[in-house]
Amino acid sequence: MIRDATPADAAALAGIYNHYIRDTTVTFEEAAVSEAEMASRIAEVRSAGLPWLVAEDEAGVVLGHAYASKWKGRCAYRFAVETTVYLDATAHGRGLGRQLYERLLAMLREAGMHVAIGGIALPNPASIALHEKLGFRKVGQFEEVGFKLGRWVDVGYWQVML
């Protein structure tokens, strides 16, 4: 089931996200996120009128989440969003990322957004494939803009017109 995130999801979402902080270069954050911080992030996204979705199994266990955030703070960027999806390490390969992203993109279209942008720490063939299946196309790449887990990391940007 895919539904809107609530503050009650914060602990589960932090648990999912903290794996990516600790063990991957997918995010450039380096310190674990607390439940309170995750609840604050959910509230910030929701107060901006943007969606934050969760996927859960039949037992109500949260398996992943996707959300949109403002691309930049300047007014002229108000129709552009950055999109993000994270899955529990045990939930890959089930199509949940695609389901979350499809619902997120549909909601963004309905809300009148014009473009969705995905930033991908490289290499990440699975994320690239997901974005491109959903119509995103690569529009740029910054070289060695992040340093994590002892190495320099490039970031590519994909976008889709909504």
mmCIF file with all atom_site columns, N, CA and C in Angstrom, residues 109-143:
data_model
loop_
_atom_site.group_PDB
_atom_site.id
_atom_site.type_symbol
_atom_site.label_atom_id
_atom_site.label_alt_id
_atom_site.label_comp_id
_atom_site.label_asym_id
_atom_site.label_entity_id
_atom_site.label_seq_id
_atom_site.pdbx_PDB_ins_code
_atom_site.Cartn_x
_atom_site.Cartn_y
_atom_site.Cartn_z
_atom_site.occupancy
_atom_site.B_iso_or_equiv
_atom_site.pdbx_formal_charge
_atom_site.auth_seq_id
_atom_site.auth_comp_id
_atom_site.auth_asym_id
_atom_site.auth_atom_id
_atom_site.pdbx_PDB_model_num
ATOM 1   N N  . ARG A 1 109 ? 2.215  16.305 -10.952 1.00 0.00 ? 109 ARG A N  1
ATOM 2   C CA . ARG A 1 109 ? 1.520  16.808 -12.151 1.00 0.00 ? 109 ARG A CA 1
ATOM 3   C C  . ARG A 1 109 ? 0.194  17.455 -11.757 1.00 0.00 ? 109 ARG A C  1
ATOM 4   N N  . GLU A 1 110 ? -0.561 16.754 -10.922 1.00 0.00 ? 110 GLU A N  1
ATOM 5   C CA . GLU A 1 110 ? -1.862 17.270 -10.471 1.00 0.00 ? 110 GLU A CA 1
ATOM 6   C C  . GLU A 1 110 ? -1.720 18.592 -9.729  1.00 0.00 ? 110 GLU A C  1
ATOM 7   N N  . ALA A 1 111 ? -0.597 18.766 -9.039  1.00 0.00 ? 111 ALA A N  1
ATOM 8   C CA . ALA A 1 111 ? -0.359 19.987 -8.265  1.00 0.00 ? 111 ALA A CA 1
ATOM 9   C C  . ALA A 1 111 ? 0.158  21.138 -9.130  1.00 0.00 ? 111 ALA A C  1
ATOM 10  N N  . GLY A 1 112 ? 0.374  20.880 -10.426 1.00 0.00 ? 112 GLY A N  1
ATOM 11  C CA . GLY A 1 112 ? 0.815  21.945 -11.313 1.00 0.00 ? 112 GLY A CA 1
ATOM 12  C C  . GLY A 1 112 ? 2.313  22.153 -11.369 1.00 0.00 ? 112 GLY A C  1
ATOM 13  N N  . MET A 1 113 ? 3.102  21.190 -10.860 1.00 0.00 ? 113 MET A N  1
ATOM 14  C CA . MET A 1 113 ? 4.553  21.307 -10.983 1.00 0.00 ? 113 MET A CA 1
ATOM 15  C C  . MET A 1 113 ? 4.928  21.139 -12.458 1.00 0.00 ? 113 MET A C  1
ATOM 16  N N  . HIS A 1 114 ? 6.052  21.705 -12.849 1.00 0.00 ? 114 HIS A N  1
ATOM 17  C CA . HIS A 1 114 ? 6.459  21.689 -14.255 1.00 0.00 ? 114 HIS A CA 1
ATOM 18  C C  . HIS A 1 114 ? 7.601  20.715 -14.547 1.00 0.00 ? 114 HIS A C  1
ATOM 19  N N  . VAL A 1 115 ? 8.527  20.568 -13.599 1.00 0.00 ? 115 VAL A N  1
ATOM 20  C CA . VAL A 1 115 ? 9.691  19.711 -13.820 1.00 0.00 ? 115 VAL A CA 1
ATOM 21  C C  . VAL A 1 115 ? 10.089 19.040 -12.512 1.00 0.00 ? 115 VAL A C  1
ATOM 22  N N  . ALA A 1 116 ? 10.488 17.773 -12.618 1.00 0.00 ? 116 ALA A N  1
ATOM 23  C CA . ALA A 1 116 ? 11.026 17.028 -11.477 1.00 0.00 ? 116 ALA A CA 1
ATOM 24  C C  . ALA A 1 116 ? 12.481 16.704 -11.788 1.00 0.00 ? 116 ALA A C  1
ATOM 25  N N  . ILE A 1 117 ? 13.330 16.860 -10.793 1.00 0.00 ? 117 ILE A N  1
ATOM 26  C CA . ILE A 1 117 ? 14.773 16.689 -10.945 1.00 0.00 ? 117 ILE A CA 1
ATOM 27  C C  . ILE A 1 117 ? 15.239 15.638 -9.956  1.00 0.00 ? 117 ILE A C  1
ATOM 28  N N  . GLY A 1 118 ? 16.013 14.690 -10.446 1.00 0.00 ? 118 GLY A N  1
ATOM 29  C CA . GLY A 1 118 ? 16.601 13.677 -9.574  1.00 0.00 ? 118 GLY A CA 1
ATOM 30  C C  . GLY A 1 118 ? 18.104 13.773 -9.610  1.00 0.00 ? 118 GLY A C  1
ATOM 31  N N  . GLY A 1 119 ? 18.724 13.902 -8.445  1.00 0.00 ? 119 GLY A N  1
ATOM 32  C CA . GLY A 1 119 ? 20.176 13.893 -8.341  1.00 0.00 ? 119 GLY A CA 1
ATOM 33  C C  . GLY A 1 119 ? 20.629 12.502 -7.942  1.00 0.00 ? 119 GLY A C  1
ATOM 34  N N  . ILE A 1 120 ? 21.608 11.963 -8.655  1.00 0.00 ? 120 ILE A N  1
ATOM 35  C CA . ILE A 1 120 ? 22.059 10.594 -8.411  1.00 0.00 ? 120 ILE A CA 1
ATOM 36  C C  . ILE A 1 120 ? 23.560 10.590 -8.188  1.00 0.00 ? 120 ILE A C  1
ATOM 37  N N  . ALA A 1 121 ? 23.980 10.129 -6.999  1.00 0.00 ? 121 ALA A N  1
ATOM 38  C CA . ALA A 1 121 ? 25.404 9.932  -6.732  1.00 0.00 ? 121 ALA A CA 1
ATOM 39  C C  . ALA A 1 121 ? 25.861 8.759  -7.592  1.00 0.00 ? 121 ALA A C  1
ATOM 40  N N  . LEU A 1 122 ? 26.961 8.954  -8.295  1.00 0.00 ? 122 LEU A N  1
ATOM 41  C CA . LEU A 1 122 ? 27.413 7.968  -9.282  1.00 0.00 ? 122 LEU A CA 1
ATOM 42  C C  . LEU A 1 122 ? 28.635 7.194  -8.815  1.00 0.00 ? 122 LEU A C  1
ATOM 43  N N  . PRO A 1 123 ? 28.730 5.940  -9.212  1.00 0.00 ? 123 PRO A N  1
ATOM 44  C CA . PRO A 1 123 ? 27.814 5.197  -10.076 1.00 0.00 ? 123 PRO A CA 1
ATOM 45  C C  . PRO A 1 123 ? 26.621 4.657  -9.295  1.00 0.00 ? 123 PRO A C  1
ATOM 46  N N  . ASN A 1 124 ? 25.503 4.523  -9.972  1.00 0.00 ? 124 ASN A N  1
ATOM 47  C CA . ASN A 1 124 ? 24.293 3.944  -9.387  1.00 0.00 ? 124 ASN A CA 1
ATOM 48  C C  . ASN A 1 124 ? 23.377 3.471  -10.519 1.00 0.00 ? 124 ASN A C  1
ATOM 49  N N  . PRO A 1 125 ? 23.735 2.349  -11.151 1.00 0.00 ? 125 PRO A N  1
ATOM 50  C CA . PRO A 1 125 ? 22.974 1.883  -12.312 1.00 0.00 ? 125 PRO A CA 1
ATOM 51  C C  . PRO A 1 125 ? 21.495 1.627  -12.012 1.00 0.00 ? 125 PRO A C  1
ATOM 52  N N  . ALA A 1 126 ? 21.168 1.159  -10.823 1.00 0.00 ? 126 ALA A N  1
ATOM 53  C CA . ALA A 1 126 ? 19.760 0.879  -10.498 1.00 0.00 ? 126 ALA A CA 1
ATOM 54  C C  . ALA A 1 126 ? 18.943 2.162  -10.466 1.00 0.00 ? 126 ALA A C  1
ATOM 55  N N  . SER A 1 127 ? 19.477 3.205  -9.856  1.00 0.00 ? 127 SER A N  1
ATOM 56  C CA . SER A 1 127 ? 18.752 4.468  -9.781  1.00 0.00 ? 127 SER A CA 1
ATOM 57  C C  . SER A 1 127 ? 18.629 5.103  -11.162 1.00 0.00 ? 127 SER A C  1
ATOM 58  N N  . ILE A 1 128 ? 19.690 5.028  -11.948 1.00 0.00 ? 128 ILE A N  1
ATOM 59  C CA . ILE A 1 128 ? 19.632 5.561  -13.312 1.00 0.00 ? 128 ILE A CA 1
ATOM 60  C C  . ILE A 1 128 ? 18.542 4.839  -14.104 1.00 0.00 ? 128 ILE A C  1
ATOM 61  N N  . ALA A 1 129 ? 18.511 3.524  -14.007 1.00 0.00 ? 129 ALA A N  1
ATOM 62  C CA . ALA A 1 129 ? 17.508 2.742  -14.739 1.00 0.00 ? 129 ALA A CA 1
ATOM 63  C C  . ALA A 1 129 ? 16.099 3.117  -14.303 1.00 0.00 ? 129 ALA A C  1
ATOM 64  N N  . LEU A 1 130 ? 15.878 3.265  -13.003 1.00 0.00 ? 130 LEU A N  1
ATOM 65  C CA . LEU A 1 130 ? 14.556 3.648  -12.504 1.00 0.00 ? 130 LEU A CA 1
ATOM 66  C C  . LEU A 1 130 ? 14.143 4.997  -13.069 1.00 0.00 ? 130 LEU A C  1
ATOM 67  N N  . HIS A 1 131 ? 15.018 5.982  -12.962 1.00 0.00 ? 131 HIS A N  1
ATOM 68  C CA . HIS A 1 131 ? 14.683 7.309  -13.460 1.00 0.00 ? 131 HIS A CA 1
ATOM 69  C C  . HIS A 1 131 ? 14.391 7.290  -14.960 1.00 0.00 ? 131 HIS A C  1
ATOM 70  N N  . GLU A 1 132 ? 15.217 6.600  -15.723 1.00 0.00 ? 132 GLU A N  1
ATOM 71  C CA . GLU A 1 132 ? 15.030 6.594  -17.169 1.00 0.00 ? 132 GLU A CA 1
ATOM 72  C C  . GLU A 1 132 ? 13.776 5.826  -17.585 1.00 0.00 ? 132 GLU A C  1
ATOM 73  N N  . LYS A 1 133 ? 13.399 4.782  -16.849 1.00 0.00 ? 133 LYS A N  1
ATOM 74  C CA . LYS A 1 133 ? 12.137 4.077  -17.125 1.00 0.00 ? 133 LYS A CA 1
ATOM 75  C C  . LYS A 1 133 ? 10.942 5.003  -16.935 1.00 0.00 ? 133 LYS A C  1
ATOM 76  N N  . LEU A 1 134 ? 11.098 5.971  -16.065 1.00 0.00 ? 134 LEU A N  1
ATOM 77  C CA . LEU A 1 134 ? 10.006 6.900  -15.766 1.00 0.00 ? 134 LEU A CA 1
ATOM 78  C C  . LEU A 1 134 ? 10.065 8.168  -16.611 1.00 0.00 ? 134 LEU A C  1
ATOM 79  N N  . GLY A 1 135 ? 10.935 8.189  -17.599 1.00 0.00 ? 135 GLY A N  1
ATOM 80  C CA . GLY A 1 135 ? 10.977 9.305  -18.532 1.00 0.00 ? 135 GLY A CA 1
ATOM 81  C C  . GLY A 1 135 ? 11.998 10.382 -18.223 1.00 0.00 ? 135 GLY A C  1
ATOM 82  N N  . PHE A 1 136 ? 12.757 10.230 -17.150 1.00 0.00 ? 136 PHE A N  1
ATOM 83  C CA . PHE A 1 136 ? 13.809 11.199 -16.847 1.00 0.00 ? 136 PHE A CA 1
ATOM 84  C C  . PHE A 1 136 ? 14.919 11.055 -17.886 1.00 0.00 ? 136 PHE A C  1
ATOM 85  N N  . ARG A 1 137 ? 15.601 12.168 -18.180 1.00 0.00 ? 137 ARG A N  1
ATOM 86  C CA . ARG A 1 137 ? 16.774 12.122 -19.044 1.00 0.00 ? 137 ARG A CA 1
ATOM 87  C C  . ARG A 1 137 ? 17.911 12.873 -18.365 1.00 0.00 ? 137 ARG A C  1
ATOM 88  N N  . LYS A 1 138 ? 19.116 12.395 -18.595 1.00 0.00 ? 138 LYS A N  1
ATOM 89  C CA . LYS A 1 138 ? 20.282 13.022 -17.977 1.00 0.00 ? 138 LYS A CA 1
ATOM 90  C C  . LYS A 1 138 ? 20.515 14.386 -18.594 1.00 0.00 ? 138 LYS A C  1
ATOM 91  N N  . VAL A 1 139 ? 20.712 15.392 -17.711 1.00 0.00 ? 139 VAL A N  1
ATOM 92  C CA . VAL A 1 139 ? 20.928 16.754 -18.187 1.00 0.00 ? 139 VAL A CA 1
ATOM 93  C C  . VAL A 1 139 ? 22.250 17.347 -17.721 1.00 0.00 ? 139 VAL A C  1
ATOM 94  N N  . GLY A 1 140 ? 22.950 16.651 -16.836 1.00 0.00 ? 140 GLY A N  1
ATOM 95  C CA . GLY A 1 140 ? 24.219 17.197 -16.384 1.00 0.00 ? 140 GLY A CA 1
ATOM 96  C C  . GLY A 1 140 ? 24.911 16.310 -15.375 1.00 0.00 ? 140 GLY A C  1
ATOM 97  N N  . GLN A 1 141 ? 26.171 16.622 -15.129 1.00 0.00 ? 141 GLN A N  1
ATOM 98  C CA . GLN A 1 141 ? 26.947 15.874 -14.146 1.00 0.00 ? 141 GLN A CA 1
ATOM 99  C C  . GLN A 1 141 ? 28.025 16.771 -13.551 1.00 0.00 ? 141 GLN A C  1
ATOM 100 N N  . PHE A 1 142 ? 28.108 16.754 -12.242 1.00 0.00 ? 142 PHE A N  1
ATOM 101 C CA . PHE A 1 142 ? 29.175 17.445 -11.526 1.00 0.00 ? 142 PHE A CA 1
ATOM 102 C C  . PHE A 1 142 ? 30.182 16.402 -11.080 1.00 0.00 ? 142 PHE A C  1
ATOM 103 N N  . GLU A 1 143 ? 31.448 16.654 -11.347 1.00 0.00 ? 143 GLU A N  1
ATOM 104 C CA . GLU A 1 143 ? 32.502 15.703 -11.015 1.00 0.00 ? 143 GLU A CA 1
ATOM 105 C C  . GLU A 1 143 ? 33.080 15.970 -9.638  1.00 0.00 ? 143 GLU A C  1
#
